[in-house]
Amino acid sequence: MKPGEQFICHACGRTAFAKLEKILDGWVVKGEHLVCSFCGADAGAPDAPKSSDPNSVSAGRKALDALFGNDESAAPRKTSILDMDTPSEHRFCRDCAHALVNVFAVICTRKHCEVQPMDDCPDFEKRPDPSVSSGSVLDFGKK
């Protein structure tokens, strides 16, 4: 019998589920046995696992690795635009010199309309890198 299986208890006569309990000697586990979920009467020893075949265990592990993408045989996938080899290929409006960005919208000063930050644009021009100091009060200790 396995833990969780339904059986008729010989002590109380009810149909119960087998509950697995550990046999303790102080803090040391000495073994396991099954008991009735209603009255706690002993229901015997649990069955041993049917197969301890290492090939079946590794097959299950391989299936999980393939499911979660941990498969060593598969080529590494690029899942984010931040992982791309050449980020300059992306022509997003948020990185354009013509984008006027504020809290509420991104405005294209070339087309005079509101755009989405992740839109691609054929008129894209890369925004120049900001200088070392912007002259802001928040640039602590920079000169």
Short mmCIF file of N, CA and C in Angstrom, two decimals:
data_model
loop_
_atom_site.label_atom_id
_atom_site.label_comp_id
_atom_site.label_asym_id
_atom_site.label_seq_id
_atom_site.Cartn_x
_atom_site.Cartn_y
_atom_site.Cartn_z
N MET A 1 0.84 -1.16 0.00
CA MET A 1 0.00 0.00 0.00
C MET A 1 0.90 1.24 0.00
N LYS A 2 0.40 2.29 -0.66
CA LYS A 2 1.14 3.54 -0.75
C LYS A 2 0.45 4.61 0.09
N PRO A 3 1.18 5.63 0.50
CA PRO A 3 0.55 6.74 1.22
C PRO A 3 -0.51 7.40 0.32
N GLY A 4 -1.67 7.69 0.90
CA GLY A 4 -2.75 8.31 0.15
C GLY A 4 -3.75 7.34 -0.44
N GLU A 5 -3.42 6.06 -0.41
CA GLU A 5 -4.35 5.06 -0.95
C GLU A 5 -5.51 4.85 0.02
N GLN A 6 -6.66 4.51 -0.54
CA GLN A 6 -7.85 4.28 0.26
C GLN A 6 -7.88 2.80 0.68
N PHE A 7 -8.26 2.54 1.93
CA PHE A 7 -8.37 1.17 2.43
C PHE A 7 -9.41 1.13 3.55
N ILE A 8 -9.81 -0.08 3.92
CA ILE A 8 -10.75 -0.27 5.03
C ILE A 8 -9.92 -0.61 6.26
N CYS A 9 -10.03 0.24 7.28
CA CYS A 9 -9.23 0.07 8.49
C CYS A 9 -9.75 -1.15 9.27
N HIS A 10 -8.84 -2.00 9.74
CA HIS A 10 -9.23 -3.19 10.51
C HIS A 10 -9.60 -2.82 11.95
N ALA A 11 -9.16 -1.64 12.43
CA ALA A 11 -9.44 -1.24 13.81
C ALA A 11 -10.79 -0.53 13.93
N CYS A 12 -11.05 0.47 13.10
CA CYS A 12 -12.28 1.25 13.24
C CYS A 12 -13.34 0.86 12.21
N GLY A 13 -12.97 0.14 11.17
CA GLY A 13 -13.92 -0.33 10.17
C GLY A 13 -14.32 0.71 9.13
N ARG A 14 -13.74 1.89 9.18
CA ARG A 14 -14.09 2.93 8.21
C ARG A 14 -13.18 2.85 6.98
N THR A 15 -13.71 3.42 5.89
CA THR A 15 -12.88 3.57 4.70
C THR A 15 -12.03 4.82 4.91
N ALA A 16 -10.72 4.65 4.94
CA ALA A 16 -9.82 5.75 5.27
C ALA A 16 -8.69 5.81 4.26
N PHE A 17 -7.89 6.83 4.40
CA PHE A 17 -6.70 6.99 3.57
C PHE A 17 -5.48 6.64 4.39
N ALA A 18 -4.51 6.01 3.75
CA ALA A 18 -3.26 5.65 4.44
C ALA A 18 -2.41 6.91 4.61
N LYS A 19 -2.02 7.15 5.85
CA LYS A 19 -1.22 8.32 6.18
C LYS A 19 0.18 7.85 6.57
N LEU A 20 1.21 8.46 5.97
CA LEU A 20 2.58 8.08 6.25
C LEU A 20 3.08 8.80 7.49
N GLU A 21 3.57 8.05 8.46
CA GLU A 21 4.16 8.63 9.66
C GLU A 21 5.56 8.09 9.85
N LYS A 22 6.40 8.91 10.40
CA LYS A 22 7.79 8.52 10.64
C LYS A 22 7.92 7.94 12.05
N ILE A 23 8.75 6.93 12.19
CA ILE A 23 9.05 6.34 13.49
C ILE A 23 10.32 7.02 13.99
N LEU A 24 10.21 7.71 15.13
CA LEU A 24 11.32 8.49 15.65
C LEU A 24 11.89 7.85 16.91
N ASP A 25 13.19 7.98 17.07
CA ASP A 25 13.88 7.62 18.30
C ASP A 25 14.61 8.88 18.75
N GLY A 26 13.91 9.67 19.55
CA GLY A 26 14.44 10.99 19.89
C GLY A 26 14.28 11.90 18.68
N TRP A 27 15.41 12.38 18.14
CA TRP A 27 15.38 13.21 16.94
C TRP A 27 15.79 12.44 15.70
N VAL A 28 16.04 11.16 15.82
CA VAL A 28 16.51 10.35 14.70
C VAL A 28 15.35 9.55 14.12
N VAL A 29 15.21 9.60 12.79
CA VAL A 29 14.16 8.85 12.10
C VAL A 29 14.63 7.41 11.94
N LYS A 30 13.86 6.46 12.51
CA LYS A 30 14.21 5.04 12.44
C LYS A 30 13.49 4.31 11.31
N GLY A 31 12.37 4.86 10.86
CA GLY A 31 11.63 4.21 9.79
C GLY A 31 10.33 4.93 9.51
N GLU A 32 9.50 4.34 8.65
CA GLU A 32 8.21 4.91 8.30
C GLU A 32 7.17 3.81 8.32
N HIS A 33 5.95 4.15 8.64
CA HIS A 33 4.85 3.20 8.57
C HIS A 33 3.58 3.95 8.23
N LEU A 34 2.57 3.19 7.74
CA LEU A 34 1.29 3.77 7.36
C LEU A 34 0.31 3.60 8.50
N VAL A 35 -0.54 4.61 8.70
CA VAL A 35 -1.56 4.56 9.75
C VAL A 35 -2.89 4.99 9.15
N CYS A 36 -3.97 4.66 9.85
CA CYS A 36 -5.32 5.06 9.47
C CYS A 36 -5.45 6.57 9.70
N SER A 37 -6.06 7.28 8.76
CA SER A 37 -6.20 8.72 8.90
C SER A 37 -7.25 9.10 9.94
N PHE A 38 -8.14 8.16 10.33
CA PHE A 38 -9.17 8.45 11.34
C PHE A 38 -8.72 8.09 12.75
N CYS A 39 -8.34 6.82 12.95
CA CYS A 39 -8.05 6.36 14.31
C CYS A 39 -6.56 6.24 14.61
N GLY A 40 -5.70 6.30 13.60
CA GLY A 40 -4.26 6.22 13.82
C GLY A 40 -3.75 4.80 14.00
N ALA A 41 -4.58 3.78 13.70
CA ALA A 41 -4.14 2.39 13.84
C ALA A 41 -3.11 2.06 12.75
N ASP A 42 -2.20 1.17 13.09
CA ASP A 42 -1.14 0.79 12.15
C ASP A 42 -1.75 0.07 10.95
N ALA A 43 -1.34 0.48 9.74
CA ALA A 43 -1.85 -0.14 8.51
C ALA A 43 -0.76 -0.86 7.75
N GLY A 44 0.44 -0.94 8.30
CA GLY A 44 1.52 -1.69 7.67
C GLY A 44 2.62 -0.79 7.17
N ALA A 45 3.56 -1.43 6.50
CA ALA A 45 4.71 -0.71 5.96
C ALA A 45 4.40 -0.24 4.54
N PRO A 46 4.93 0.90 4.15
CA PRO A 46 4.70 1.36 2.78
C PRO A 46 5.47 0.50 1.78
N ASP A 47 4.90 0.41 0.57
CA ASP A 47 5.57 -0.35 -0.49
C ASP A 47 6.83 0.37 -0.93
N ALA A 48 7.81 -0.43 -1.33
CA ALA A 48 9.05 0.15 -1.85
C ALA A 48 8.78 0.70 -3.25
N PRO A 49 9.55 1.67 -3.69
CA PRO A 49 9.37 2.18 -5.06
C PRO A 49 9.56 1.06 -6.07
N LYS A 50 8.75 1.09 -7.13
CA LYS A 50 8.77 0.01 -8.11
C LYS A 50 10.05 -0.01 -8.91
N SER A 51 10.53 1.16 -9.30
CA SER A 51 11.71 1.19 -10.15
C SER A 51 12.70 2.21 -9.63
N SER A 52 13.90 1.76 -9.44
CA SER A 52 14.96 2.70 -9.09
C SER A 52 15.97 2.74 -10.23
N ASP A 53 15.43 2.61 -11.45
CA ASP A 53 16.26 2.60 -12.64
C ASP A 53 16.86 3.99 -12.87
N PRO A 54 18.17 4.11 -12.90
CA PRO A 54 18.78 5.42 -13.09
C PRO A 54 18.47 6.03 -14.44
N ASN A 55 18.20 5.20 -15.46
CA ASN A 55 17.88 5.74 -16.77
C ASN A 55 16.55 6.46 -16.77
N SER A 56 15.57 5.94 -16.02
CA SER A 56 14.27 6.61 -15.97
C SER A 56 14.37 7.93 -15.21
N VAL A 57 15.21 7.96 -14.19
CA VAL A 57 15.39 9.20 -13.44
C VAL A 57 16.06 10.25 -14.33
N SER A 58 17.08 9.85 -15.07
CA SER A 58 17.76 10.81 -15.93
C SER A 58 16.86 11.24 -17.08
N ALA A 59 15.97 10.37 -17.55
CA ALA A 59 15.04 10.75 -18.61
C ALA A 59 14.07 11.81 -18.10
N GLY A 60 13.61 11.63 -16.87
CA GLY A 60 12.75 12.64 -16.27
C GLY A 60 13.47 13.96 -16.08
N ARG A 61 14.71 13.88 -15.67
CA ARG A 61 15.52 15.09 -15.47
C ARG A 61 15.74 15.80 -16.81
N LYS A 62 15.99 15.01 -17.87
CA LYS A 62 16.20 15.61 -19.19
C LYS A 62 14.93 16.30 -19.67
N ALA A 63 13.77 15.70 -19.40
CA ALA A 63 12.51 16.30 -19.81
C ALA A 63 12.29 17.62 -19.09
N LEU A 64 12.60 17.67 -17.78
CA LEU A 64 12.47 18.92 -17.04
C LEU A 64 13.44 19.98 -17.53
N ASP A 65 14.67 19.57 -17.82
CA ASP A 65 15.65 20.52 -18.33
C ASP A 65 15.22 21.10 -19.67
N ALA A 66 14.66 20.24 -20.53
CA ALA A 66 14.18 20.73 -21.82
C ALA A 66 12.99 21.67 -21.64
N LEU A 67 12.14 21.38 -20.67
CA LEU A 67 10.98 22.22 -20.42
C LEU A 67 11.38 23.60 -19.92
N PHE A 68 12.35 23.66 -19.02
CA PHE A 68 12.76 24.92 -18.44
C PHE A 68 13.92 25.57 -19.18
N GLY A 69 14.36 24.98 -20.28
CA GLY A 69 15.40 25.60 -21.08
C GLY A 69 16.80 25.43 -20.53
N ASN A 70 17.03 24.42 -19.69
CA ASN A 70 18.36 24.18 -19.13
C ASN A 70 19.11 23.11 -19.90
N ASP A 71 18.68 22.85 -21.12
CA ASP A 71 19.27 21.79 -21.91
C ASP A 71 20.62 22.26 -22.46
N GLU A 72 21.69 21.52 -22.17
CA GLU A 72 23.02 21.91 -22.61
C GLU A 72 23.19 21.72 -24.10
N SER A 73 22.45 20.79 -24.72
CA SER A 73 22.62 20.52 -26.13
C SER A 73 22.01 21.62 -26.99
N ALA A 74 21.04 22.33 -26.46
CA ALA A 74 20.39 23.39 -27.23
C ALA A 74 21.26 24.64 -27.22
N ALA A 75 21.19 25.39 -28.31
CA ALA A 75 21.94 26.64 -28.39
C ALA A 75 21.30 27.66 -27.46
N PRO A 76 22.08 28.52 -26.85
CA PRO A 76 21.49 29.53 -25.95
C PRO A 76 20.60 30.47 -26.74
N ARG A 77 19.42 30.73 -26.18
CA ARG A 77 18.45 31.59 -26.84
C ARG A 77 18.60 33.01 -26.31
N LYS A 78 18.37 33.96 -27.17
CA LYS A 78 18.33 35.36 -26.78
C LYS A 78 16.87 35.67 -26.48
N THR A 79 16.56 35.97 -25.23
CA THR A 79 15.17 36.17 -24.84
C THR A 79 14.82 37.63 -24.62
N SER A 80 15.79 38.51 -24.65
CA SER A 80 15.53 39.91 -24.37
C SER A 80 16.30 40.76 -25.36
N ILE A 81 15.77 41.95 -25.64
CA ILE A 81 16.51 42.84 -26.53
C ILE A 81 17.78 43.32 -25.88
N LEU A 82 17.85 43.24 -24.56
CA LEU A 82 19.06 43.65 -23.85
C LEU A 82 20.18 42.63 -24.04
N ASP A 83 19.82 41.39 -24.43
CA ASP A 83 20.81 40.34 -24.62
C ASP A 83 21.35 40.28 -26.04
N MET A 84 20.84 41.10 -26.93
CA MET A 84 21.25 41.06 -28.33
C MET A 84 22.73 41.46 -28.46
N ASP A 85 23.37 40.91 -29.49
CA ASP A 85 24.79 41.20 -29.70
C ASP A 85 25.01 42.63 -30.16
N THR A 86 24.14 43.13 -31.02
CA THR A 86 24.32 44.48 -31.56
C THR A 86 23.07 45.30 -31.25
N PRO A 87 23.06 45.99 -30.12
CA PRO A 87 21.88 46.77 -29.77
C PRO A 87 21.65 47.95 -30.71
N SER A 88 22.65 48.32 -31.54
CA SER A 88 22.48 49.45 -32.44
C SER A 88 21.51 49.13 -33.58
N GLU A 89 21.18 47.85 -33.79
CA GLU A 89 20.23 47.48 -34.83
C GLU A 89 18.84 47.99 -34.54
N HIS A 90 18.51 48.21 -33.29
CA HIS A 90 17.16 48.61 -32.91
C HIS A 90 17.03 50.12 -33.06
N ARG A 91 15.97 50.51 -33.71
CA ARG A 91 15.75 51.92 -34.00
C ARG A 91 14.51 52.38 -33.26
N PHE A 92 14.54 52.31 -31.94
CA PHE A 92 13.38 52.67 -31.14
C PHE A 92 13.26 54.18 -31.02
N CYS A 93 12.02 54.65 -30.99
CA CYS A 93 11.76 56.08 -30.87
C CYS A 93 12.30 56.65 -29.56
N ARG A 94 12.36 55.86 -28.53
CA ARG A 94 12.85 56.38 -27.25
C ARG A 94 14.33 56.76 -27.32
N ASP A 95 15.09 56.18 -28.28
CA ASP A 95 16.51 56.45 -28.42
C ASP A 95 16.81 57.45 -29.52
N CYS A 96 15.79 58.02 -30.13
CA CYS A 96 15.95 58.89 -31.28
C CYS A 96 16.24 60.33 -30.84
N ALA A 97 16.99 61.05 -31.67
CA ALA A 97 17.31 62.44 -31.40
C ALA A 97 16.08 63.32 -31.56
N HIS A 98 15.07 62.88 -32.31
CA HIS A 98 13.87 63.67 -32.56
C HIS A 98 12.80 63.44 -31.49
N ALA A 99 13.04 62.58 -30.52
CA ALA A 99 12.04 62.27 -29.50
C ALA A 99 12.10 63.29 -28.38
N LEU A 100 10.94 63.82 -28.04
CA LEU A 100 10.81 64.70 -26.90
C LEU A 100 10.05 63.91 -25.85
N VAL A 101 10.75 63.51 -24.79
CA VAL A 101 10.19 62.60 -23.79
C VAL A 101 9.79 63.40 -22.57
N ASN A 102 8.54 63.19 -22.12
CA ASN A 102 8.11 63.74 -20.84
C ASN A 102 7.38 62.65 -20.07
N VAL A 103 6.79 62.99 -18.95
CA VAL A 103 6.17 62.00 -18.08
C VAL A 103 4.96 61.34 -18.74
N PHE A 104 4.25 62.08 -19.56
CA PHE A 104 2.98 61.60 -20.08
C PHE A 104 3.05 61.02 -21.48
N ALA A 105 4.00 61.44 -22.29
CA ALA A 105 4.03 61.00 -23.69
C ALA A 105 5.41 61.15 -24.26
N VAL A 106 5.61 60.51 -25.42
CA VAL A 106 6.81 60.68 -26.22
C VAL A 106 6.35 61.33 -27.51
N ILE A 107 6.88 62.52 -27.82
CA ILE A 107 6.47 63.28 -28.99
C ILE A 107 7.61 63.26 -30.00
N CYS A 108 7.27 62.99 -31.26
CA CYS A 108 8.26 63.03 -32.33
C CYS A 108 8.27 64.45 -32.87
N THR A 109 9.41 65.13 -32.75
CA THR A 109 9.50 66.52 -33.23
C THR A 109 9.63 66.58 -34.74
N ARG A 110 9.93 65.48 -35.37
CA ARG A 110 10.03 65.45 -36.83
C ARG A 110 8.66 65.28 -37.47
N LYS A 111 7.83 64.40 -36.91
CA LYS A 111 6.49 64.13 -37.46
C LYS A 111 5.41 64.94 -36.76
N HIS A 112 5.73 65.56 -35.63
CA HIS A 112 4.79 66.35 -34.84
C HIS A 112 3.59 65.53 -34.39
N CYS A 113 3.88 64.36 -33.83
CA CYS A 113 2.79 63.50 -33.31
C CYS A 113 3.31 62.70 -32.12
N GLU A 114 2.37 62.11 -31.38
CA GLU A 114 2.73 61.26 -30.26
C GLU A 114 3.09 59.88 -30.78
N VAL A 115 4.16 59.30 -30.25
CA VAL A 115 4.61 57.97 -30.66
C VAL A 115 4.80 57.10 -29.43
N GLN A 116 4.87 55.82 -29.66
CA GLN A 116 5.17 54.88 -28.59
C GLN A 116 6.69 54.74 -28.47
N PRO A 117 7.22 54.58 -27.24
CA PRO A 117 8.68 54.51 -27.07
C PRO A 117 9.34 53.35 -27.79
N MET A 118 8.63 52.25 -27.99
CA MET A 118 9.24 51.07 -28.61
C MET A 118 8.92 50.96 -30.10
N ASP A 119 8.36 52.02 -30.70
CA ASP A 119 8.09 52.01 -32.14
C ASP A 119 9.40 52.08 -32.91
N ASP A 120 9.40 51.47 -34.11
CA ASP A 120 10.53 51.59 -35.02
C ASP A 120 10.23 52.72 -36.00
N CYS A 121 11.26 53.45 -36.37
CA CYS A 121 11.05 54.62 -37.23
C CYS A 121 12.06 54.61 -38.36
N PRO A 122 11.62 54.86 -39.61
CA PRO A 122 12.58 54.93 -40.72
C PRO A 122 13.42 56.22 -40.66
N ASP A 123 12.96 57.26 -39.95
CA ASP A 123 13.69 58.52 -39.84
C ASP A 123 14.56 58.57 -38.59
N PHE A 124 14.93 57.42 -38.07
CA PHE A 124 15.66 57.34 -36.81
C PHE A 124 17.04 57.97 -36.95
N GLU A 125 17.40 58.79 -35.95
CA GLU A 125 18.76 59.30 -35.80
C GLU A 125 19.14 59.09 -34.35
N LYS A 126 20.28 58.45 -34.13
CA LYS A 126 20.69 58.13 -32.77
C LYS A 126 20.91 59.40 -31.97
N ARG A 127 20.36 59.42 -30.77
CA ARG A 127 20.53 60.53 -29.85
C ARG A 127 21.99 60.58 -29.40
N PRO A 128 22.61 61.76 -29.39
CA PRO A 128 24.00 61.83 -28.93
C PRO A 128 24.09 61.51 -27.44
N ASP A 129 25.22 60.95 -27.04
CA ASP A 129 25.42 60.62 -25.64
C ASP A 129 25.46 61.90 -24.82
N PRO A 130 24.87 61.88 -23.62
CA PRO A 130 24.88 63.09 -22.80
C PRO A 130 26.30 63.39 -22.32
N SER A 131 26.56 64.66 -22.06
CA SER A 131 27.88 65.06 -21.58
C SER A 131 28.09 64.52 -20.17
N VAL A 132 29.32 64.61 -19.68
CA VAL A 132 29.66 64.08 -18.37
C VAL A 132 28.85 64.77 -17.29
N SER A 133 28.73 66.08 -17.36
CA SER A 133 27.97 66.83 -16.38
C SER A 133 26.89 67.63 -17.10
N SER A 134 25.69 67.52 -16.61
CA SER A 134 24.59 68.24 -17.23
C SER A 134 24.38 69.60 -16.59
N GLY A 135 25.17 69.94 -15.60
CA GLY A 135 25.02 71.21 -14.92
C GLY A 135 23.89 71.19 -13.90
N SER A 136 23.38 70.01 -13.59
CA SER A 136 22.28 69.88 -12.65
C SER A 136 22.79 69.98 -11.22
N VAL A 137 21.91 70.40 -10.34
CA VAL A 137 22.23 70.47 -8.92
C VAL A 137 22.48 69.07 -8.37
N LEU A 138 21.93 68.07 -9.03
CA LEU A 138 22.06 66.70 -8.55
C LEU A 138 23.39 66.05 -8.92
N ASP A 139 24.23 66.73 -9.71
CA ASP A 139 25.54 66.18 -10.04
C ASP A 139 26.51 66.50 -8.90
N PHE A 140 26.46 65.69 -7.85
CA PHE A 140 27.26 65.93 -6.66
C PHE A 140 28.74 65.72 -6.93
N GLY A 141 29.54 66.71 -6.64
CA GLY A 141 30.99 66.57 -6.70
C GLY A 141 31.56 66.49 -8.09
N LYS A 142 30.77 66.57 -9.16
CA LYS A 142 31.31 66.52 -10.50
C LYS A 142 31.61 67.94 -10.97
N LYS A 143 32.71 68.11 -11.68
CA LYS A 143 33.08 69.44 -12.21
C LYS A 143 33.28 69.39 -13.69
#
